Amino acid sequence: MSSPSSQSRKRDPPTPASEDPLSPPSQRSRAHDTSTELQPMPTSPAMDVSLFSILQSEIDASSPLMYGTPSSRVEGTPRSGIRGTPARQRADLGSVRKAPQVDMHSEPVSENAVAGSEQGAGQRLVIWGTDVNVGTCKEKFQRFLQQFTDPNSREEENAGLDLNEPLYMQKLDEISVVGEPVLNVNCSHIQTFDADLYRQLICYPQEVIPTFDMAVNELFFDRFPDSVLEHQIQVRPYSALKTRNMRALNPEDIDQLITISGMVIRTSQLIPEMQEAFFRCQVCAFNTRVEVDRGRIAEPAVCRNCNTTHSMALVHNRSAFSDKQMIKLQESPEDMPAGQTPHTTVVYAHNDLVDKVQPGDRINITGTTLIFYLSCLLFSSGIYRAAPMRLNPRQSQVKSVYKTHIDAIHFRKTDEKRLHGLDEDGEQKLFTKERVAVLKELAAKPDVYDRLSSALAPSIYEHEDIKKGILLQLFGGTRKDFTQTGRGNFRAEVNILLCGDPGTSKSQLLQYVYNLVPRGQYTSGKGSSAVGLTAYVMKDPETRQLVLQTGALVLSDNGICCIDEFDKMSDSTRSVLHEVMEQQTLSIAKAGIICQLNARTSVLAAANPVESQWNPKKTTIENIQLPHTLLSRFDLIFLMLDPQDEAYDRRLAHHLVSLYYQSEEQLEEEHLDMAMLKDYIAFARTSVHPRLSEEASQALIEAYVDMRKIGSGRGMVSAYPRQLESLIRLAEAHAKVRFSNKVESIDVEEAKRLHREALKQSATDPRTGFVDISILTTGMSATARKRKEEVAQALKKLIQSKGKTPAMKYQQLFDDLRGQSEAAITKDMFDEALRALADEDYLTVTGKTVRLL
Amino acid sequence: MPTVHDWISDPLGVVEGLFAQSNTCPDWEKKVVEYFKEKLKPNDAHTWVPSLNDVPLHYLKPNSLVKFRCMVQDMFDPEFFMGVYETNDPTLDSKVKCGKYKDITEGGQVDFNSRNTVTSERQTFYCVPIPGESQWNSYAGTSQARVVPSTSYVPNRHKRSYEEDDEMDTQPQQMKGIKNDLQSHGNIEPKRQETEAPSHDSSPSHCTSSLDLNFPLPGEKGPACLVKVYEDWDGFKLNDMLEVFGILSVDPALSVIADEREASSLLHPTEGMETVEEQRVHSPPASLVPRLHMLYAQPLVHNNPLLPSRSFYLNFYYIFTLHFKAELLTYLTHVLLGDSLAAEYLILHLISNVYSRRDVLPLGKFTLNLSGCPHSSPYTEHLYKVIQQLVPSSYRLCMSLHNMNNQRMVPRKDYTANRLVSGTLQLANNTSLFLDETQLEQGQLDATGVRNITALGNLITWQKVDYDFNYHQMEFSCNINVLITSEGRSLLPSDCQVHLRPTLNPPNLEEYLSAVQVAQVPSQLNKYRIYLSVARALNYTISDEITKAVEEDFVEMRKDDPQSMSAEDLHRLLVVARLLSLSNGQNTLSRDGWMKAKQLEALRMSRTQQQKCVNGNEP
């Protein structure tokens, strides 16, 4: 340790000895082991963490006094209460670490011997290089297990447990029943229970976890003395709060317990790793076992029994192996700064964690980073033997790069629950307290709604209501579960359709939203097929297994699926949207795979009018030629039209010019930046769950009744329950914008207003000028239907007036009707009237003749 | 002629020297960087440093300071290395050494258990020469470069190396002479020559077949380099253009041959995890892919060798360039068969530049669609040659069916080899992409073709490329000038379409075009090059007064006929006005400039209208 400034980075690679084939054990210097390092030995747990880790790593590599827990050794010491249950080697902790202790021919050390070495230094006994006192640590952990309760637990795994009873004791009960000897422990629980214990766990996982193991086993076998387990219980801590971005890993994290998230990109084949070699003497059949040290076996040269040299032979099938798998983990795309490529890390999974994850999974992984030497020696691979003999200076050169990997202790898939239930906690983004304060401050502002909506896609001019609609879509409603009453999930997502003239920046708006939300998908109706949207079954070329590949809708579960050129989509493709947009699921029955996937996605679609220009004389349905069944599933349908008025033009021009020529900073001042908006939405989505207040529900009822009333005067239905649901969703979303857990009447007001605006634009009957919801729900306005009936009646009258003529000419009848009627009657209308009468079994049409029945 | 400096020939010596004082001054690492920055500060200092771009690798002294003009093609994972280590060489007493800026430890056995060991972190970038660099750019003679007026900058980056004399020129036949010369020089250890020679003699084509150097464009040559970055690697982005000053490391010991590795991997099971492909990519032979330990890097604003690299000076230049425009216009008019309007638009296109982004919207891009080019004639090829002569880097993409269906345009992550496999669209900023749609024939596009077309469309509209990471896509924004030549209107989107209307009809097109090109003396071409680069880099502002006028004008135009002027038209008009002003050397918009832009647009529109009438069936 030469200079204090470099201390933080200065670290001894903790395991060089184990991977260093250059220096056989005998050569390694053991001179500086003991005396010098004793002084800084921590006696108080309050000391600086980083210092501890340095000390620890520096010492343990050379210390003969490694602490070995019974559970980390196959031939563990027998211990009280755990009769007969075999300990299982924890490859995840000590595969590299235990090397020195074997190497030093240290006797299986008992706890006392470990701690005893410290007696001179102070009154407390700690493991060397750490401030961990085995006894205290064990005791603390047992107390934690016995006492910890988490009444507010929302974790899925704890479902069915009594939240007011000690959580982990229930889990132990579970183990005794199920027989799976693994105890998953949430690190944040430990932290709330005992911060010091938590710190120790994070800093010295390789010492503390075996201690935990010991504690659990004692406790368990005290409680269930008769239970039989496959091996001793292993503790698997997870979600260590020190959740790291892969990018943030640096040399200081080595040997610490970390949790990082990422995506699995490759898994290796299963690698059997020899843990213990079994040798038998060819001469006298004497058996001996040798533990593997640093991936190498020290073959006994002499038989201890008969003293024959070189008579020992390895017996493969009596050697002990453990499973190991290499997993490549890549940074998840959300964590990455723009313009850089993702980093990857190597993870080793051991024993039963092998094959738990597949490429493409997104996981949170808890483990320890380990470092080992790049043992790339130059020129010759047999360096281990050759180096000491041939003193070729070249060969002593080493590529001065280390390799690192993470030994996995616990995997947690972040997307595994997509198939069932909610995964809100998996997605919860960690916000710092300051950030939350800033967000809350923003939320408290009275004009937060306007601020946010103007921050949305600032480069797109005006269309305030559309932006507000999209903003509410981004927040979404509250999830309600009615499974118990048989109705299933209520849709909480808001769907929006934008239609309008080409070139009114619809695509740009979609692009913006797609870039804003973490789980956004962008597809174009032209290019996507039904399978591309939903899911398809593929044969994996390697395993020849059928694999389900998910499409855009499933991928944007909990996000927004932006579909451009919605009108260009083929009918079959569009039909899959029916289920998604109301039930929020996707059913698949293909190639023997039948399943239902969750697709709780909001759909933001953009459609162009069929005649390329919006025809104001036609209804929305006629303009965009989409089936009304689909249209009625959109909560809001907006028209984006070119308004063509001078004041608007002026503002537009100003907006565009300033867009081009204002400097970056000026714009920043005017608007919230995108990152802020992102955080705001993410926070609101995860932590605000508004419920309807009494007052708000009254307001909603009134609003709905009012909507029904409008139409009833003219003999048509102007609102359906679907509209009421939309209103509720919008009101909830608006409450979320305010970070309010209660939906109040102002939310309902805004929902009503927005809904009305959207209807005004999209559901106005061009013939009458009234808003008519049936245009969207049935595809035809009430007046149009009425008109149709009138024509049919007129036709019937005309035929009846003609007396008993069994057959008539088609063309002649048409001309007669036209002559008789005051309003213009098109051929279409005539045909429709004929069809209507044919349905009544009044007549039939065959070719060019009409016959009465 | 600068003398050989110690800091160039032996930079590691300097590093060692500073490291030796590390006891007294703890921030020696910073000192090292400072030292080299200081040394490179004098105006012509960096011209003394030999360039990896121009000098073949085997003429460079190992462990000397070199520079490399490159683009970051891929970023590998960060690696931990021995920053400080101790050797237990029996001849010396235990000695602490510095591992920074080196690949290999030296001096006896390394004591792995030493308490002095410091683990540090560094990042590796895979860098390739800037894709599509024009011939004149890489190999331009020194004599041409000296035309640049009024600056002390002497762009003799083309010097082979510092050992050479000034009279050494570009002629390749002289190279042999140099080689012999060097061999007698004894400057390079003979052993290295031996190991290097075969790999060089077997020609680059052979090398690439055995080892894919991952160049974005097909047919590219040049050294690829693994650049080790020690500081602030977060500041660099993929596809950045850099000029790296670093220590060259070509120790043959680094060249790990795959099969040797396989043998050794049996011994070290932990290493067997890396696939052979990964090995190949991440530790290729140093003779092909040298390592460069970065001391200092400067991001390049442009890669025009005729201009100083610092953008600071650029604004002084525009005064000189004013009169170049007229000449360039005449030249391009000749090239475009007498169509001066198209020539004007071509200039605007060539100086366009994405200068800012508003959320997803790139501002300042100006994709030009030059329609009316004759189908399958050598005309477009000649046109490209002319453009290639003018811009520092460019690429012509023939949009033939075969190309569209087979070329890999979007870079893709190869997880087996753990690298980003490059594609045609991985280009550095300000590259000119020439899309030749006249080569397109009828036929079917397969899935790749459709993907490629979509990628091109995205590139044009959003100036971004979605790299394929297999499980997800990642968006990388870019700044590429796209010029589309087509017969009718292009199938790709474009900001502006100009229909070529030739007024000349030379009987022999090829002869005519080559005559036009030959007529341009190199010094003339250099003027154009400077002009284009300068105009593109200028700052531009607009006053409040003009803003008002523009708004008024827009409202006025809408009043007459709202159909004639949409928001999109205003967008385009603003860009045209900007580019037109810049091309005339004005860095602010004047009323006059606005009117001119409007006239220009009106002229172009009327031509497009006419074209529609003629063709009738055109959409």
CSV table of N, CA, C and O in Angstrom, one decimal, chain A residues 730-790:
chain,number,residue,atom,x,y,z
A,730,LEU,N,-60.2,7.0,-17.8
A,730,LEU,CA,-59.7,8.3,-18.0
A,730,LEU,C,-59.6,9.1,-16.7
A,730,LEU,O,-58.6,9.8,-16.4
A,731,ALA,N,-60.6,9.0,-15.9
A,731,ALA,CA,-60.6,9.7,-14.6
A,731,ALA,C,-59.5,9.2,-13.7
A,731,ALA,O,-58.8,10.0,-13.1
A,732,GLU,N,-59.4,7.9,-13.7
A,732,GLU,CA,-58.3,7.3,-12.9
A,732,GLU,C,-56.9,7.8,-13.3
A,732,GLU,O,-56.1,8.2,-12.5
A,733,ALA,N,-56.8,7.8,-14.7
A,733,ALA,CA,-55.5,8.2,-15.2
A,733,ALA,C,-55.2,9.7,-14.8
A,733,ALA,O,-54.1,10.0,-14.5
A,734,HIS,N,-56.2,10.5,-14.9
A,734,HIS,CA,-56.1,11.9,-14.5
A,734,HIS,C,-55.7,12.0,-13.0
A,734,HIS,O,-54.9,12.9,-12.7
A,735,ALA,N,-56.3,11.2,-12.2
A,735,ALA,CA,-55.9,11.2,-10.8
A,735,ALA,C,-54.5,10.8,-10.6
A,735,ALA,O,-53.7,11.4,-9.8
A,736,LYS,N,-54.0,9.9,-11.5
A,736,LYS,CA,-52.6,9.4,-11.4
A,736,LYS,C,-51.7,10.6,-11.7
A,736,LYS,O,-50.6,10.7,-11.2
A,737,VAL,N,-52.1,11.4,-12.7
A,737,VAL,CA,-51.3,12.5,-13.1
A,737,VAL,C,-51.0,13.4,-11.9
A,737,VAL,O,-50.0,14.0,-11.7
A,738,ARG,N,-52.1,13.5,-11.0
A,738,ARG,CA,-51.9,14.4,-9.9
A,738,ARG,C,-51.3,13.7,-8.7
A,738,ARG,O,-51.2,14.2,-7.6
A,739,PHE,N,-50.9,12.4,-8.9
A,739,PHE,CA,-50.3,11.6,-7.8
A,739,PHE,C,-51.4,11.4,-6.7
A,739,PHE,O,-51.0,11.5,-5.5
A,740,SER,N,-52.6,11.4,-7.1
A,740,SER,CA,-53.6,11.3,-6.0
A,740,SER,C,-54.2,9.9,-6.0
A,740,SER,O,-54.4,9.3,-7.0
A,741,ASN,N,-54.3,9.4,-4.8
A,741,ASN,CA,-54.8,8.0,-4.7
A,741,ASN,C,-56.4,8.0,-4.7
A,741,ASN,O,-57.0,6.9,-4.4
A,742,LYS,N,-56.9,9.1,-4.9
A,742,LYS,CA,-58.4,9.2,-4.9
A,742,LYS,C,-58.9,9.9,-6.1
A,742,LYS,O,-58.3,10.9,-6.5
A,743,VAL,N,-59.8,9.3,-6.8
A,743,VAL,CA,-60.4,10.0,-8.0
A,743,VAL,C,-61.4,11.0,-7.5
A,743,VAL,O,-62.4,10.6,-6.8
A,744,GLU,N,-61.2,12.2,-7.9
A,744,GLU,CA,-62.2,13.2,-7.4
A,744,GLU,C,-62.9,13.8,-8.6
A,744,GLU,O,-62.7,13.4,-9.7
A,745,SER,N,-63.8,14.7,-8.3
A,745,SER,CA,-64.7,15.1,-9.3
A,745,SER,C,-64.0,15.9,-10.4
A,745,SER,O,-64.4,15.9,-11.6
A,746,ILE,N,-62.8,16.6,-10.1
A,746,ILE,CA,-62.1,17.3,-11.2
A,746,ILE,C,-61.6,16.3,-12.2
A,746,ILE,O,-61.5,16.6,-13.4
A,747,ASP,N,-61.2,15.1,-11.7
A,747,ASP,CA,-60.7,14.1,-12.6
A,747,ASP,C,-61.9,13.7,-13.6
A,747,ASP,O,-61.7,13.5,-14.8
A,748,VAL,N,-63.0,13.5,-13.0
A,748,VAL,CA,-64.2,13.1,-13.8
A,748,VAL,C,-64.5,14.2,-14.8
A,748,VAL,O,-64.8,13.9,-16.0
A,749,GLU,N,-64.4,15.4,-14.3
A,749,GLU,CA,-64.7,16.6,-15.2
A,749,GLU,C,-63.8,16.5,-16.5
A,749,GLU,O,-64.2,16.6,-17.6
A,750,GLU,N,-62.5,16.3,-16.2
A,750,GLU,CA,-61.5,16.3,-17.3
A,750,GLU,C,-61.8,15.1,-18.2
A,750,GLU,O,-61.7,15.2,-19.4
A,751,ALA,N,-62.1,14.0,-17.6
A,751,ALA,CA,-62.4,12.8,-18.4
A,751,ALA,C,-63.6,13.0,-19.3
A,751,ALA,O,-63.5,12.7,-20.5
A,752,LYS,N,-64.6,13.6,-18.7
A,752,LYS,CA,-65.8,13.9,-19.5
A,752,LYS,C,-65.5,14.9,-20.7
A,752,LYS,O,-65.9,14.6,-21.8
A,753,ARG,N,-64.7,15.9,-20.3
A,753,ARG,CA,-64.4,16.9,-21.3
A,753,ARG,C,-63.6,16.3,-22.5
A,753,ARG,O,-64.0,16.4,-23.7
A,754,LEU,N,-62.6,15.5,-22.1
A,754,LEU,CA,-61.8,14.9,-23.2
A,754,LEU,C,-62.6,13.9,-24.0
A,754,LEU,O,-62.5,13.9,-25.2
A,755,HIS,N,-63.4,13.1,-23.3
A,755,HIS,CA,-64.2,12.2,-24.0
A,755,HIS,C,-65.1,12.8,-25.0
A,755,HIS,O,-65.3,12.4,-26.1
A,756,ARG,N,-65.7,14.0,-24.5
A,756,ARG,CA,-66.6,14.7,-25.3
A,756,ARG,C,-65.9,15.3,-26.5
A,756,ARG,O,-66.4,15.2,-27.7
A,757,GLU,N,-64.7,15.8,-26.3
A,757,GLU,CA,-64.0,16.4,-27.4
A,757,GLU,C,-63.7,15.3,-28.5
A,757,GLU,O,-63.9,15.6,-29.6
A,758,ALA,N,-63.3,14.2,-28.0
A,758,ALA,CA,-62.9,13.1,-28.9
A,758,ALA,C,-64.2,12.7,-29.7
A,758,ALA,O,-64.1,12.5,-30.9
A,759,LEU,N,-65.3,12.6,-29.0
A,759,LEU,CA,-66.5,12.2,-29.7
A,759,LEU,C,-67.0,13.3,-30.7
A,759,LEU,O,-67.4,12.9,-31.8
A,760,LYS,N,-66.8,14.5,-30.3
A,760,LYS,CA,-67.2,15.6,-31.1
A,760,LYS,C,-66.5,15.5,-32.5
A,760,LYS,O,-67.1,15.7,-33.5
A,761,GLN,N,-65.2,15.1,-32.3
A,761,GLN,CA,-64.4,15.0,-33.6
A,761,GLN,C,-64.8,13.8,-34.4
A,761,GLN,O,-64.9,13.8,-35.6
A,762,SER,N,-65.0,12.7,-33.7
A,762,SER,CA,-65.1,11.4,-34.5
A,762,SER,C,-66.5,10.9,-34.6
A,762,SER,O,-66.7,10.1,-35.6
A,763,ALA,N,-67.4,11.3,-33.8
A,763,ALA,CA,-68.7,10.6,-33.9
A,763,ALA,C,-69.8,11.6,-34.3
A,763,ALA,O,-71.0,11.4,-34.0
A,764,THR,N,-69.4,12.7,-34.9
A,764,THR,CA,-70.5,13.6,-35.4
A,764,THR,C,-71.1,13.0,-36.7
A,764,THR,O,-70.3,12.7,-37.6
A,765,ASP,N,-72.3,13.0,-36.7
A,765,ASP,CA,-73.0,12.5,-37.9
A,765,ASP,C,-73.0,13.7,-38.9
A,765,ASP,O,-73.5,14.7,-38.7
A,766,PRO,N,-72.3,13.5,-40.0
A,766,PRO,CA,-72.2,14.6,-41.0
A,766,PRO,C,-73.5,15.0,-41.5
A,766,PRO,O,-73.7,16.1,-42.0
A,767,ARG,N,-74.5,14.2,-41.5
A,767,ARG,CA,-75.8,14.6,-42.1
A,767,ARG,C,-76.6,15.5,-41.1
A,767,ARG,O,-77.2,16.4,-41.6
A,768,THR,N,-76.5,15.2,-39.8
A,768,THR,CA,-77.3,15.9,-38.9
A,768,THR,C,-76.5,16.9,-38.1
A,768,THR,O,-77.0,17.9,-37.6
A,769,GLY,N,-75.2,16.6,-37.9
A,769,GLY,CA,-74.4,17.5,-37.1
A,769,GLY,C,-74.4,17.2,-35.6
A,769,GLY,O,-73.8,17.8,-34.8
A,770,PHE,N,-75.2,16.1,-35.3
A,770,PHE,CA,-75.2,15.7,-33.9
A,770,PHE,C,-74.1,14.7,-33.6
A,770,PHE,O,-73.7,13.9,-34.5
A,771,VAL,N,-73.8,14.6,-32.3
A,771,VAL,CA,-72.8,13.6,-31.9
A,771,VAL,C,-73.6,12.3,-31.8
A,771,VAL,O,-74.7,12.3,-31.1
A,772,ASP,N,-73.2,11.3,-32.4
A,772,ASP,CA,-74.0,10.0,-32.4
A,772,ASP,C,-73.0,8.9,-32.2
A,772,ASP,O,-72.3,8.5,-33.1
A,773,ILE,N,-73.1,8.3,-31.0
A,773,ILE,CA,-72.1,7.3,-30.6
A,773,ILE,C,-72.3,6.0,-31.5
A,773,ILE,O,-71.4,5.2,-31.7
A,774,SER,N,-73.5,5.8,-32.0
A,774,SER,CA,-73.8,4.6,-32.7
A,774,SER,C,-73.0,4.5,-34.0
A,774,SER,O,-72.8,3.5,-34.5
A,775,ILE,N,-72.5,5.6,-34.4
A,775,ILE,CA,-71.6,5.6,-35.6
A,775,ILE,C,-70.4,4.7,-35.3
A,775,ILE,O,-69.9,3.9,-36.1
A,776,LEU,N,-69.9,4.8,-34.0
A,776,LEU,CA,-68.7,4.1,-33.7
A,776,LEU,C,-69.1,2.7,-33.2
A,776,LEU,O,-68.4,1.7,-33.4
A,777,THR,N,-70.3,2.6,-32.5
A,777,THR,CA,-70.6,1.3,-32.0
A,777,THR,C,-71.2,0.3,-33.0
A,777,THR,O,-71.0,-0.9,-32.9
A,778,THR,N,-72.0,0.9,-33.9
A,778,THR,CA,-72.7,0.0,-34.8
A,778,THR,C,-72.3,0.3,-36.2
A,778,THR,O,-72.7,-0.4,-37.2
A,779,GLY,N,-71.5,1.3,-36.4
A,779,GLY,CA,-71.0,1.5,-37.8
A,779,GLY,C,-71.9,2.4,-38.6
A,779,GLY,O,-71.7,2.6,-39.8
A,780,MET,N,-73.1,2.7,-38.1
A,780,MET,CA,-74.0,3.5,-38.9
A,780,MET,C,-74.7,4.4,-37.9
A,780,MET,O,-75.1,4.1,-36.8
A,781,SER,N,-74.9,5.6,-38.4
A,781,SER,CA,-75.6,6.6,-37.5
A,781,SER,C,-77.1,6.3,-37.5
A,781,SER,O,-77.7,5.6,-38.3
A,782,ALA,N,-77.7,6.7,-36.4
A,782,ALA,CA,-79.1,6.4,-36.2
A,782,ALA,C,-80.0,7.0,-37.4
A,782,ALA,O,-80.9,6.3,-37.8
A,783,THR,N,-79.6,8.1,-37.8
A,783,THR,CA,-80.4,8.7,-38.9
A,783,THR,C,-80.2,7.9,-40.1
A,783,THR,O,-81.2,7.7,-40.9
A,784,ALA,N,-79.1,7.4,-40.4
A,784,ALA,CA,-78.9,6.6,-41.6
A,784,ALA,C,-79.7,5.4,-41.5
A,784,ALA,O,-80.3,4.9,-42.5
A,785,ARG,N,-79.8,4.8,-40.3
A,785,ARG,CA,-80.6,3.6,-40.2
A,785,ARG,C,-82.1,3.9,-40.4
A,785,ARG,O,-82.8,3.2,-41.1
A,786,LYS,N,-82.5,5.0,-39.9
A,786,LYS,CA,-83.9,5.4,-40.0
A,786,LYS,C,-84.2,5.6,-41.5
A,786,LYS,O,-85.3,5.2,-42.0
A,787,ARG,N,-83.3,6.2,-42.2
A,787,ARG,CA,-83.5,6.5,-43.6
A,787,ARG,C,-83.6,5.2,-44.4
A,787,ARG,O,-84.4,5.1,-45.3
A,788,LYS,N,-82.8,4.3,-44.0
A,788,LYS,CA,-82.8,3.0,-44.7
A,788,LYS,C,-84.2,2.3,-44.6
A,788,LYS,O,-84.8,1.8,-45.6
A,789,GLU,N,-84.7,2.4,-43.4
A,789,GLU,CA,-86.0,1.8,-43.1
A,789,GLU,C,-87.1,2.5,-44.0
A,789,GLU,O,-88.0,1.9,-44.6
A,790,GLU,N,-87.0,3.8,-44.0
A,790,GLU,CA,-88.0,4.6,-44.8
A,790,GLU,C,-88.0,4.2,-46.2
A,790,GLU,O,-89.1,4.0,-46.8
